[in-house]
Short mmCIF file of C-alpha atoms and ligand atoms in Angstrom, two decimals:
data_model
loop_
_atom_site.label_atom_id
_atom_site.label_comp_id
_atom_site.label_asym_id
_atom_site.label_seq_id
_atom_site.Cartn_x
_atom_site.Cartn_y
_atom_site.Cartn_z
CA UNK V 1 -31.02 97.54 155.27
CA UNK V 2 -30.01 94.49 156.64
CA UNK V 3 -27.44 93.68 159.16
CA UNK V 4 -24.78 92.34 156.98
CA UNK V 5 -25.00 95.60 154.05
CA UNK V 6 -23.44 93.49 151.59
CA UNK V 7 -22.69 95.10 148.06
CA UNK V 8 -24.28 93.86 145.55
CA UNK V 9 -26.88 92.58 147.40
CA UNK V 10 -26.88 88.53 147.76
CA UNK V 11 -29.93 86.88 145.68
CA UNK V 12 -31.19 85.40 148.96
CA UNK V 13 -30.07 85.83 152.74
CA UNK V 14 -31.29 84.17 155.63
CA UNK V 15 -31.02 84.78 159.53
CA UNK V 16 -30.68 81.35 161.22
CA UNK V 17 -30.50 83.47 164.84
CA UNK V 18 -27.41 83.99 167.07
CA UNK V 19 -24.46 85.60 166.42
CA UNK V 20 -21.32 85.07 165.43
CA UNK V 21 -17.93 86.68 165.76
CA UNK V 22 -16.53 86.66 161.77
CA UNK V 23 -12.81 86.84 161.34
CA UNK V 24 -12.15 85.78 157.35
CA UNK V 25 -9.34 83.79 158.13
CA UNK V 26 -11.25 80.59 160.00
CA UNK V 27 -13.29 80.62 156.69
CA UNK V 28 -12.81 76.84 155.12
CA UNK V 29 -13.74 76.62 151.55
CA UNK V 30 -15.29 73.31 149.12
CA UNK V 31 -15.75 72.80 145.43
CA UNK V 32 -19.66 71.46 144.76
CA UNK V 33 -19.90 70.66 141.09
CA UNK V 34 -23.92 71.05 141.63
CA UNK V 35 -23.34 74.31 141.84
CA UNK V 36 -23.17 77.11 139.03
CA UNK V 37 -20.27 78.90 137.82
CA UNK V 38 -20.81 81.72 139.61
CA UNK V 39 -22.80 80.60 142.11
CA UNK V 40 -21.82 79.92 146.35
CA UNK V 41 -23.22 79.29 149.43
CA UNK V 42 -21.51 81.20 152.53
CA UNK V 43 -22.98 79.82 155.91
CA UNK V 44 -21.63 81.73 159.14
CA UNK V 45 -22.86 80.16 162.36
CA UNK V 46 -21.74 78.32 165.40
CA UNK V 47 -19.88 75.80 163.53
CA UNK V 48 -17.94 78.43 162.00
CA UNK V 49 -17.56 79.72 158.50
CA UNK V 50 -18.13 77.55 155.06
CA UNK V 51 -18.35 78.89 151.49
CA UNK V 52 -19.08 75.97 148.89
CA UNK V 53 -18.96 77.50 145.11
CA UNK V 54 -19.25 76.00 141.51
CA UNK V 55 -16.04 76.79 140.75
CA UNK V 56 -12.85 78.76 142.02
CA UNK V 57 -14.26 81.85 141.07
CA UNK V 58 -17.36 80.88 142.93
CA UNK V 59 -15.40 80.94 145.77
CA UNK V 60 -13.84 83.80 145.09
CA UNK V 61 -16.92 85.97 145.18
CA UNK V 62 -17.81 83.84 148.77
CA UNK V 63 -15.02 84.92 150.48
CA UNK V 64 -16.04 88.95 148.70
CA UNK V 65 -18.70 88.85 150.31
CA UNK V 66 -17.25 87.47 153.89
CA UNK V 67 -14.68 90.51 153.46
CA UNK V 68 -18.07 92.82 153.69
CA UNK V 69 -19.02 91.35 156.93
CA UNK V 70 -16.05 91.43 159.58
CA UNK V 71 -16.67 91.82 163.33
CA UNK V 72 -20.08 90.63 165.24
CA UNK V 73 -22.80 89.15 162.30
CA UNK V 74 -25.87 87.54 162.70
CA UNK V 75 -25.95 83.40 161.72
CA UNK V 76 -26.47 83.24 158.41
CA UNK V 77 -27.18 81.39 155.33
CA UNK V 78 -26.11 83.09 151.74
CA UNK V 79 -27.34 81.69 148.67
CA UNK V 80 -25.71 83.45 145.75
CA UNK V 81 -25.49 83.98 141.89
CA UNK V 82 -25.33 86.45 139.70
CA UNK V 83 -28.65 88.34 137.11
CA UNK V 84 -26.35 88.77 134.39
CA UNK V 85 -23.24 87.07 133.07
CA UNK V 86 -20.91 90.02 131.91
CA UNK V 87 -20.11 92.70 134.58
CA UNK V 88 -17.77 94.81 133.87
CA UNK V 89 -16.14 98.86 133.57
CA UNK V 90 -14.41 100.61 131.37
CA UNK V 91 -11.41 103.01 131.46
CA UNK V 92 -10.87 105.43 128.77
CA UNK V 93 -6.85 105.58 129.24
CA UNK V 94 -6.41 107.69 125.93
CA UNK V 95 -7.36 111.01 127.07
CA UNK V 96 -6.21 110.75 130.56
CA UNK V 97 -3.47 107.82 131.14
CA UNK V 98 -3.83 106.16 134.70
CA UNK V 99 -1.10 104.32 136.11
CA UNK V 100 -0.95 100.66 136.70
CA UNK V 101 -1.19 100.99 140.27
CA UNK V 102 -4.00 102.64 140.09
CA UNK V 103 -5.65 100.81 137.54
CA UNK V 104 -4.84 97.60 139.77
CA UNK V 105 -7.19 99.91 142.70
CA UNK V 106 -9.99 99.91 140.40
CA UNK V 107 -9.60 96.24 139.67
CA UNK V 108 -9.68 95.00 143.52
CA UNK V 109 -12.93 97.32 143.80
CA UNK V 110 -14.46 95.96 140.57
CA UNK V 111 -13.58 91.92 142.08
CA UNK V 112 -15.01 93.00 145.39
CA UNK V 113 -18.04 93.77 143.70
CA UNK V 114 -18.13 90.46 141.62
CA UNK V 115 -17.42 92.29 138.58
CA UNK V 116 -15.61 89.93 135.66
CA UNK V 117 -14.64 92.34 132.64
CA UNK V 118 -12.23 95.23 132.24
CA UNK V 119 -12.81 96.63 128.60
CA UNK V 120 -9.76 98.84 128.28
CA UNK V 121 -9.96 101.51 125.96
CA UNK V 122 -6.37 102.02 124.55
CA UNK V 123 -6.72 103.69 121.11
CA UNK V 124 -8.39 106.71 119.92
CA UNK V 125 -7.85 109.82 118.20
CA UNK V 126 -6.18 112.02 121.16
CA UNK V 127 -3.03 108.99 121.31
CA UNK V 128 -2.50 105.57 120.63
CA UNK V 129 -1.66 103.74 124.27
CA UNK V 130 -0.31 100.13 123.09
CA UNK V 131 3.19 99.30 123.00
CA UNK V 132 3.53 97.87 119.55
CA UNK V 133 6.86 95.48 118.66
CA UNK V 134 6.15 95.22 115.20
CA UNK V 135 5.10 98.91 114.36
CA UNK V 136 6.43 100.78 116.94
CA UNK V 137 5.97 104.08 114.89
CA UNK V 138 2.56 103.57 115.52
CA UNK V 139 2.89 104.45 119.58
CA UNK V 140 5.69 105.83 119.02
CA UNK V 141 4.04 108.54 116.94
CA UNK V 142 0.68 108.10 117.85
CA UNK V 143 1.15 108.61 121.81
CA UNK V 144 1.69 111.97 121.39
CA UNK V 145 -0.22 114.83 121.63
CA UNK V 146 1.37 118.80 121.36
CA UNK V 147 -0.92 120.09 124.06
CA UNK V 148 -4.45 119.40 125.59
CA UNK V 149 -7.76 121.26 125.37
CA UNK V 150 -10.80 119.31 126.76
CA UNK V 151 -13.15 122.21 127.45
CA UNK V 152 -11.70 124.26 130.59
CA UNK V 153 -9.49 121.34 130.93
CA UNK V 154 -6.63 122.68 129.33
CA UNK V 155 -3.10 121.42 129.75
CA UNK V 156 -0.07 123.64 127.30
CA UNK V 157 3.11 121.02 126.62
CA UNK V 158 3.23 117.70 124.79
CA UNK V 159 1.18 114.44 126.24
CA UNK V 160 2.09 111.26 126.01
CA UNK V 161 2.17 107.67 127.38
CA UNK V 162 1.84 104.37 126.55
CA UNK V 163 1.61 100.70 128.47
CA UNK V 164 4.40 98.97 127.84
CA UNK V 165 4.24 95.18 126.92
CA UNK V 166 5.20 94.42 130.29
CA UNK V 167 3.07 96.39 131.93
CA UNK V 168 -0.03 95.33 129.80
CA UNK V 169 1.17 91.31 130.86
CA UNK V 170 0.76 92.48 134.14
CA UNK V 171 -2.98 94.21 134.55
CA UNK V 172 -4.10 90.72 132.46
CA UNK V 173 -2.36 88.36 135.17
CA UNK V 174 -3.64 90.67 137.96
CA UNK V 175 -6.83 91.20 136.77
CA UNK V 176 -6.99 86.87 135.78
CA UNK V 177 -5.85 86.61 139.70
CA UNK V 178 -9.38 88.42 140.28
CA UNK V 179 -11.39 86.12 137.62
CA UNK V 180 -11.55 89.50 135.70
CA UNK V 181 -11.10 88.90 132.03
CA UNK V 182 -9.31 92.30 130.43
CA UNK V 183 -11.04 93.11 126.65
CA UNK V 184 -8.80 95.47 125.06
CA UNK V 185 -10.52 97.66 122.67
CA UNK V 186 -8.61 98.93 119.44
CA UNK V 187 -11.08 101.35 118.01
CA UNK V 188 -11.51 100.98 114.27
CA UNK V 189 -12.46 102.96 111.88
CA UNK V 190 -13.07 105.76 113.42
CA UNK V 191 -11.51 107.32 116.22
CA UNK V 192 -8.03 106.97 114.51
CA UNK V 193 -6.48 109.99 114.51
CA UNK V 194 -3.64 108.78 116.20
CA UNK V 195 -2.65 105.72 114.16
CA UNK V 196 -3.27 108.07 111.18
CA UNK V 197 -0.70 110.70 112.64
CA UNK V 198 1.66 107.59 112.42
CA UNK V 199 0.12 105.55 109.09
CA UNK V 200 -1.30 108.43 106.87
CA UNK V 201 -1.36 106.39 104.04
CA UNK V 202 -3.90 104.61 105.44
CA UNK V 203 -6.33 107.69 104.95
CA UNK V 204 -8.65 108.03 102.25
CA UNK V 205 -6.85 111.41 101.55
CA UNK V 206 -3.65 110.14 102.33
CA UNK V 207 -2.72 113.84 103.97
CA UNK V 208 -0.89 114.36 107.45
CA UNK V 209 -3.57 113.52 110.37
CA UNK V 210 -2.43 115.47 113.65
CA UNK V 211 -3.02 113.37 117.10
CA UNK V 212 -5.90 115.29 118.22
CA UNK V 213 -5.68 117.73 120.94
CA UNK V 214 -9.30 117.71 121.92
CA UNK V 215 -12.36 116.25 121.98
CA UNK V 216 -15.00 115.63 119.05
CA UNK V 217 -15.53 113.16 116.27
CA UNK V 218 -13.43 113.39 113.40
CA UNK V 219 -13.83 112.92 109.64
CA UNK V 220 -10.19 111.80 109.76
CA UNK V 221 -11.12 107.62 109.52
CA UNK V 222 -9.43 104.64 108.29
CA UNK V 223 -9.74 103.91 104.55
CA UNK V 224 -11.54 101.24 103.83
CA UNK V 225 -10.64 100.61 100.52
CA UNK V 226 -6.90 100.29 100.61
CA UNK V 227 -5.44 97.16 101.47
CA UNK V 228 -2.60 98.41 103.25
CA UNK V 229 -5.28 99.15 106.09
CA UNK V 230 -5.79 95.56 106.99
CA UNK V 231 -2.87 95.16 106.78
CA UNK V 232 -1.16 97.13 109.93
CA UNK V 233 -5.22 96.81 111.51
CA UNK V 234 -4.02 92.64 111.24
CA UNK V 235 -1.05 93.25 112.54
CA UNK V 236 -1.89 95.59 115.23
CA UNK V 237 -4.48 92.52 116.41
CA UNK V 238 -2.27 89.66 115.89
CA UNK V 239 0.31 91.61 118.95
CA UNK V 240 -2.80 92.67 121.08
CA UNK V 241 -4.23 88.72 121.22
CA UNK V 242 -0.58 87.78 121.88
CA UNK V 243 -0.64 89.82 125.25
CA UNK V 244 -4.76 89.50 125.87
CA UNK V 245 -6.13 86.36 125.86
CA UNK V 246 -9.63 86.89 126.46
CA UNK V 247 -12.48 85.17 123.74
CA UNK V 248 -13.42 89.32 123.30
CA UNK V 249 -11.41 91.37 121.43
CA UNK V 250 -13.40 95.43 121.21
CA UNK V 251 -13.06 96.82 118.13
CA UNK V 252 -15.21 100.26 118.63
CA UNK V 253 -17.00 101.05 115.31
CA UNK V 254 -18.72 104.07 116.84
CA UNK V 255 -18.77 107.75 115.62
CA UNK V 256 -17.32 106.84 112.44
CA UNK V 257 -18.55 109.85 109.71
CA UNK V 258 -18.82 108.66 105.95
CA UNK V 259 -17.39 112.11 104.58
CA UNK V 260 -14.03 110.63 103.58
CA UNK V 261 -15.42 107.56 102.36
CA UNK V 262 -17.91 109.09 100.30
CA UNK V 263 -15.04 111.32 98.28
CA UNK V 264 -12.70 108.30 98.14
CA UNK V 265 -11.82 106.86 94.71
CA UNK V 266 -10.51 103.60 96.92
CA UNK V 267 -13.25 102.88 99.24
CA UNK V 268 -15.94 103.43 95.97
CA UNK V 269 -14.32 101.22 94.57
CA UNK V 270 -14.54 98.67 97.49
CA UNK V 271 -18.19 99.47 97.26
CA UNK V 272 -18.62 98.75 94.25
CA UNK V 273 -16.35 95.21 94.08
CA UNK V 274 -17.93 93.71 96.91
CA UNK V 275 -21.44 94.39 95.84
CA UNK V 276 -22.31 96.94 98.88
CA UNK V 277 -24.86 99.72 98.35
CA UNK V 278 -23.01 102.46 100.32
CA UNK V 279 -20.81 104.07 102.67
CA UNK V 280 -22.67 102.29 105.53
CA UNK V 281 -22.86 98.74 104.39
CA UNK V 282 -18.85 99.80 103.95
CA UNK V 283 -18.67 100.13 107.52
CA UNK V 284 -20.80 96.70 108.48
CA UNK V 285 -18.40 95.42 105.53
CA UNK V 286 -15.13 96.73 107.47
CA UNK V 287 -16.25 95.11 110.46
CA UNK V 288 -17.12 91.92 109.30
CA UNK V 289 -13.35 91.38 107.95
CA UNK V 290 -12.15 92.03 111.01
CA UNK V 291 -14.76 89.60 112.54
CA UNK V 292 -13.61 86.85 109.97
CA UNK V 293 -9.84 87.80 111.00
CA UNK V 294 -10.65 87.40 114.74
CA UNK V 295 -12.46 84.22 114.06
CA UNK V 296 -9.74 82.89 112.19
CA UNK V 297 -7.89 83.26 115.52
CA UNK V 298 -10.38 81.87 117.85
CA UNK V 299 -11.52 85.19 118.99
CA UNK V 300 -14.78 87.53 118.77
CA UNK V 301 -15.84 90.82 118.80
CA UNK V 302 -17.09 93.22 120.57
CA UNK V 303 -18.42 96.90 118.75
CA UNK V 304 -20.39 99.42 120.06
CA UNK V 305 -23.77 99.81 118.29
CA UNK V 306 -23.59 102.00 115.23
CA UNK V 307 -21.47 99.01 113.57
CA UNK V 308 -24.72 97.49 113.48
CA UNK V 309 -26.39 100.23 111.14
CA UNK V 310 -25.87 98.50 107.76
CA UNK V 311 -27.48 95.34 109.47
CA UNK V 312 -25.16 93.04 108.08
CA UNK V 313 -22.76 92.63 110.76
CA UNK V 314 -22.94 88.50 111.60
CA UNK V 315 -24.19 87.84 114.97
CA UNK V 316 -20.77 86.38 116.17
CA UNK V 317 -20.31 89.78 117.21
CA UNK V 318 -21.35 91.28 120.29
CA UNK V 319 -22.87 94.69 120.45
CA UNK V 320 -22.30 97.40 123.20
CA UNK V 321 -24.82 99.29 123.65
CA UNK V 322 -24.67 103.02 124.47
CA UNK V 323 -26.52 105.54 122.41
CA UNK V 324 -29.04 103.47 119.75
CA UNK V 325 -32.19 105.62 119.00
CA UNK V 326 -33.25 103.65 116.31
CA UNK V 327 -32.42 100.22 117.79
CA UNK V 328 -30.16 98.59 115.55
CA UNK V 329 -29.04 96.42 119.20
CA UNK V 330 -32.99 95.77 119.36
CA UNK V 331 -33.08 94.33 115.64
CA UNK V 332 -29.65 92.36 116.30
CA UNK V 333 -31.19 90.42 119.44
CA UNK V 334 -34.22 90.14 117.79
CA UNK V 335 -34.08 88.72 114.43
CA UNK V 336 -30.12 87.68 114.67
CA UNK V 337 -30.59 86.05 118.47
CA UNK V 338 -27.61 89.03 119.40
CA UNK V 339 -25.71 89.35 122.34
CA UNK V 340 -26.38 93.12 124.11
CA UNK V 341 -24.12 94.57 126.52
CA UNK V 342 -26.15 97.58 128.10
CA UNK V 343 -24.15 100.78 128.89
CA UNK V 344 -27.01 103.46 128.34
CA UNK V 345 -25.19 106.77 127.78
CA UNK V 346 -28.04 108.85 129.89
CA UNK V 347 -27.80 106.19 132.70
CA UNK V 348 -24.36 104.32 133.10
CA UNK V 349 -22.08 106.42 131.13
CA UNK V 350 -20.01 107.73 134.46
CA UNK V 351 -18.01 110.74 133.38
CA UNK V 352 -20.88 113.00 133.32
CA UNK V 353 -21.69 115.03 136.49
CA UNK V 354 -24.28 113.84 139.48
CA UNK V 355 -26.28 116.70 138.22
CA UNK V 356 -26.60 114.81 135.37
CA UNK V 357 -26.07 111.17 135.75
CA UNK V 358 -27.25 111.63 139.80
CA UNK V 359 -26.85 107.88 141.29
CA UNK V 360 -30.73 106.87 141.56
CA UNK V 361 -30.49 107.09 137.79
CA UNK V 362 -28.09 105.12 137.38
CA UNK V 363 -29.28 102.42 139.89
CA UNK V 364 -32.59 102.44 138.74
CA UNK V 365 -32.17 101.79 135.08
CA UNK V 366 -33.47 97.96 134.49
CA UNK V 367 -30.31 96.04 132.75
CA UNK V 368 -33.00 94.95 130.06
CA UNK V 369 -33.23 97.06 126.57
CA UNK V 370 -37.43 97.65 125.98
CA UNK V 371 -38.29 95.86 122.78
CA UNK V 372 -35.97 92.56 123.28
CA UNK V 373 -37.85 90.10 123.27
CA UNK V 374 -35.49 87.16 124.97
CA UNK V 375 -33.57 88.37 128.02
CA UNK V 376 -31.14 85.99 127.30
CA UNK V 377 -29.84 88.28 124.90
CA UNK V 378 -28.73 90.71 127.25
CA UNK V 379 -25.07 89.65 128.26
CA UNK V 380 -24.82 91.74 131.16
CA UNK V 381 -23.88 95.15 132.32
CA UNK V 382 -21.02 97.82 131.92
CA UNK V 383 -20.07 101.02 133.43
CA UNK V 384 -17.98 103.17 131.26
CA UNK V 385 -15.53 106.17 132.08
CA UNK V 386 -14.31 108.51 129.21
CA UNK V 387 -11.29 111.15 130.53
CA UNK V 388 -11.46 114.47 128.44
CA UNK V 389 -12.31 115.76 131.68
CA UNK V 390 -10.71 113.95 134.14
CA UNK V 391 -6.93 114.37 134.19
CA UNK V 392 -6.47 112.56 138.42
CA UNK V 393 -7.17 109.05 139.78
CA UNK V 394 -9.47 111.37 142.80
CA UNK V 395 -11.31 112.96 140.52
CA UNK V 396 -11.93 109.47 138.43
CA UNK V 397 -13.00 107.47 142.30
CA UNK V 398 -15.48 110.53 142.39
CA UNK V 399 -17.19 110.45 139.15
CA UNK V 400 -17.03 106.45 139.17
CA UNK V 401 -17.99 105.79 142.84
CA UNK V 402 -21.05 104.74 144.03
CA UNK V 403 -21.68 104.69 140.15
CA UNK V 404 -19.34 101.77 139.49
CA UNK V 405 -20.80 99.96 142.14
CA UNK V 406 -24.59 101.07 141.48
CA UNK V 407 -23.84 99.57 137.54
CA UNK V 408 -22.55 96.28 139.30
CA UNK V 409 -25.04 95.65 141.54
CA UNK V 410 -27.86 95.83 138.84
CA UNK V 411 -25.45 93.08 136.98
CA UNK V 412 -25.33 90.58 139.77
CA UNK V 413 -28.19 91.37 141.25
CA UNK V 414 -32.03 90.55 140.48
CA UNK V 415 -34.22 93.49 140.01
CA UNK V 416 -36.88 92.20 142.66
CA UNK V 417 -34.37 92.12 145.12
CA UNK V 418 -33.10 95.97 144.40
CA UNK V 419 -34.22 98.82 145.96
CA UNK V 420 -31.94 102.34 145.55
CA UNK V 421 -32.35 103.70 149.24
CA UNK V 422 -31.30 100.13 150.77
CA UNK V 423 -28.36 100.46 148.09
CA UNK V 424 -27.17 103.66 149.14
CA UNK V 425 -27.26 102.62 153.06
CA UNK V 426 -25.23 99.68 151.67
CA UNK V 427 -22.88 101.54 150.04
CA UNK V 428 -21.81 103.66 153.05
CA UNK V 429 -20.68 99.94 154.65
CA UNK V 430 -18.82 99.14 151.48
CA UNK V 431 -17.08 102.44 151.72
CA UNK V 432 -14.66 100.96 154.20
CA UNK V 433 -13.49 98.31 151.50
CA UNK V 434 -13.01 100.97 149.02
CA UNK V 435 -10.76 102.72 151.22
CA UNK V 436 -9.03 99.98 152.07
CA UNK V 437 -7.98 99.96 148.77
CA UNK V 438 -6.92 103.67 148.31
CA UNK V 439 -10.41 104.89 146.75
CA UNK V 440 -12.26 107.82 147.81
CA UNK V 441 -15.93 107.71 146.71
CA UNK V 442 -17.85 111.59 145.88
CA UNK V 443 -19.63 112.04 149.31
CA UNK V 444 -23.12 111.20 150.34
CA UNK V 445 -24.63 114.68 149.61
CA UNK V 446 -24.01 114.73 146.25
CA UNK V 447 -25.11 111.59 144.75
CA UNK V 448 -28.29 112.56 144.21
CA UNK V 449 -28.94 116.50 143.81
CA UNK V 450 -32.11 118.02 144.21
CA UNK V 451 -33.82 119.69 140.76
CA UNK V 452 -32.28 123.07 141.50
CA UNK V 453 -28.75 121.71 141.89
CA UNK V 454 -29.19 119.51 138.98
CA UNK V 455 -29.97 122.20 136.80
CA UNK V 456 -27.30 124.57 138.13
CA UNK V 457 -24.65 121.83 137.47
CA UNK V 458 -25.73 120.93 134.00
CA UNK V 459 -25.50 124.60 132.76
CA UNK V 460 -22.04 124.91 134.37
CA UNK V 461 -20.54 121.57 132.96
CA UNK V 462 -22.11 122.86 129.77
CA UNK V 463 -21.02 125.63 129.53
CA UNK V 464 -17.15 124.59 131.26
CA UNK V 465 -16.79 121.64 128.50
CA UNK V 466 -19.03 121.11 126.19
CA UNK V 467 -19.73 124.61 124.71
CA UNK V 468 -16.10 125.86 125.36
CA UNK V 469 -15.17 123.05 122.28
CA UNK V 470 -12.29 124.17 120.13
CA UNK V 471 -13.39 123.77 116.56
CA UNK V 472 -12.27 120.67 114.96
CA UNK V 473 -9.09 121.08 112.78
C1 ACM N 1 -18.97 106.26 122.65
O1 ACM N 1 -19.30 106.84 123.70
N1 ACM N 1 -18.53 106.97 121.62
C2 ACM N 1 -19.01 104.81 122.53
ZN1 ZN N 2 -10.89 105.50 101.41
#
């Protein structure tokens, strides 16, 4: 490791001897319109401290990194930019709520480590989190849950939560402070129990839809051939771009079973009017209307990747992608020149245990998807959280840190300059930043367990949460 220890590591550092006492404060700051968006030069020596960027948020990340070197530093000359341009994490707040303070912790660590997204998972079948002025029955109902069961997690008494309109303002300006663009992600058409619980008419069945107690995938989905369902889905949109105005909207798309579809006089009947040949193109089908009604307010989408299995989703759309074993994100960068966000499940996905997910994994996996051809179709990085099994904001910092920061070095950073020992030494300097900021990372000895330990700790999350599943109802 060098001196300095910087996380994520700078795309090129140079000593220019000496040293230099570095308080932040004497730091003097320029604009240089030769420079990229993202891009600064921090120089530290005896003249004292400069940091030139492209742009504001250039800066920004200057003075990021200048907060990792306090105290006695060698002279030196940083020339930095970042591998990939979307960074970001996600926070499953559906599960497990998290409170605005604390949500505002994991946005100073995610801006300390140049990140610029926060997708923000807000809907899903265990509770519906969005304050909604024009269908308030929606949260109102839908935030609810009569008890909680995730595996050994198990919680007796009612959950519920939501952010309020205010609150929601508030994480986009603080996060916009932080050059940290919040994509909200209203997860259609499966996933739904909890709008269902409120809207049941919008079922194919049309039957009462409890808010789901625990976790799964549910045959439960929105109906596809009703047009009631676009409208409240519309509506629902129109008040979530009114508070978040990023270009991104997520609309999920994942897990979505056909079962409902397939026994549904309404959506055969939408697959037969608009010329589809089954319950899959339905879903591309789905998707794309809510792409045209995004579009028609300036805005794209974002879905994770089996919206892409009908192959005709339009490439204005985005694709997340997490689980894809027959490479419908692959096909979409390919022949459709697709964006690709990469959040492998096996490598980035951070709720699973260091036995499973142990940190070398996660650092090590190449931000590139084998089999795309132009690696300008990948748009960059993302390390998601998912709560059924984490109910505190510790017990989040220690299945999300080093992780987090692991995931957003391999986004800013080039892989030739990456190297997972010299990351972890690294990380043990950043530490003092994170708790500065009220975050406790898992300790050293368990980010990456030897083969016995790893095995031991599979088997027991296993069996704690995964096999201890109530059955679906
Ligand atoms: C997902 O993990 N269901 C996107
Ligand atoms: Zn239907």
């Amino acid at each position: 490791m060098d001196r300095l220890g910087i996380v994520p590591k700078p795309l090129k550092t140079e000593l220019l001897g000496g040293e230099i006492f570095v308080d932040p404060s004497d730091a003097v700051f320029a604009i240089e319109e030769n420079l990229g968006k993202e891009e600064y030069i921090l120089t530290a020596d005896k003249n004292g401290i400069r940091i030139s960027g492209g742009s504001e948020q250039a800066v920004f990340y200057g003075k990021q990194t200048l907060l990792q070197m306090r105290g006695d530093c060698p002279c030196v000359r940083i020339t930095d930019k970042p591998a990939h341009e979307y960074r970001g994490f996600m926070l499953d707040c559906v599960r497990h709520m998290f409170s605005v303070d604390d949500i505002k912790k994991l946005v100073d660590a995610a801006a300390s480590l140049k990140m610029n997204r926060f997708h923000w998972h807000l809907t899903d079948d265990q509770g519906f989190r969005i304050w909604l002025n024009r269908r308030p029955s929606a949260t109102i109902e839908g935030s609810v849950r009569k008890r909680s069961e995730f595996g050994s997690l198990k919680e007796e008494g009612e959950y519920g939560g939501y952010y309020t309109e205010k609150q929601m303002r508030e994480i986009v300006d603080y996060c916009a402070e932080r050059f940290i663009t919040v994509i909200p992600e209203f997860d259609v058409p499966g996933h739904c129990s909890a709008l269902l619980h409120a809207y049941p008419d919008i079922g194919c069945t049309e039957k009462p839809v409890e808010v789901k107690t625990h976790q799964g995938i549910f045959e439960d989905i929105l109906c596809a051939g009703k047009d009631k369902t676009f409208e409240i889905v519309f509506d629902i949109l129109e008040e979530i771009l009114d508070i978040f105005p990023s270009e991104y909207i997520h609309i999920g798309g994942d897990e979505a079973p056909k079962t409902k579809w397939k026994a549904c006089p309404d959506c055969q009947k939408r697959i037969r009017q608009a010329g589809l040949k089954n319950e899959e193109e339905l879903q591309g089908w789905f998707t794309n209307e809510i792409i045209s009604f995004l579009k028609s307010k300036g805005r794209k989408a974002i879905v994770w990747n089996e919206s892409l299995k009908s192959g005709i989703v339009g490439n204005d759309a985005t694709v997340q992608m997490w689980m894809d074993p027959k490479k419908h994100s692959v096909d979409f960068a390919n022949t459709r020149n697709g964006k690709v966000i990469v959040s492998d499940f096996f490598h980035y996905y951070c709720d699973y245990p260091y036995s499973m997910t142990p940190l070398n994994k996660t650092y090590n996996y190449k931000a590139i998807v084998k089999g795309i051809k132009n690696p300008d179709n990948i748009y960059g990085v993302e390390a998601p959280i998912w709560t059924e099994f984490i109910n505190s904001f510790e017990h989040l910092c220690y299945m999300f840190f080093p992780r987090f920061a692991a995931v957003a070095e391999s986004g800013w950073t080039v892989e030739k300059n990456k190297n997972a020992k010299d990351f972890c030494e690294r990380f043990r300097c950043y530490s003092r930043i994170l708790s500065n900021i009220g975050i406790t990372a898992a300790p050293p000895h368990e980010w990456n367990p030897s083969p016995l330990s790893r095995a031991v700790g599979t088997i027991g999350f296993t069996r704690k949460n995964v096999a201890n599943k109530p059955k679906n109802k």
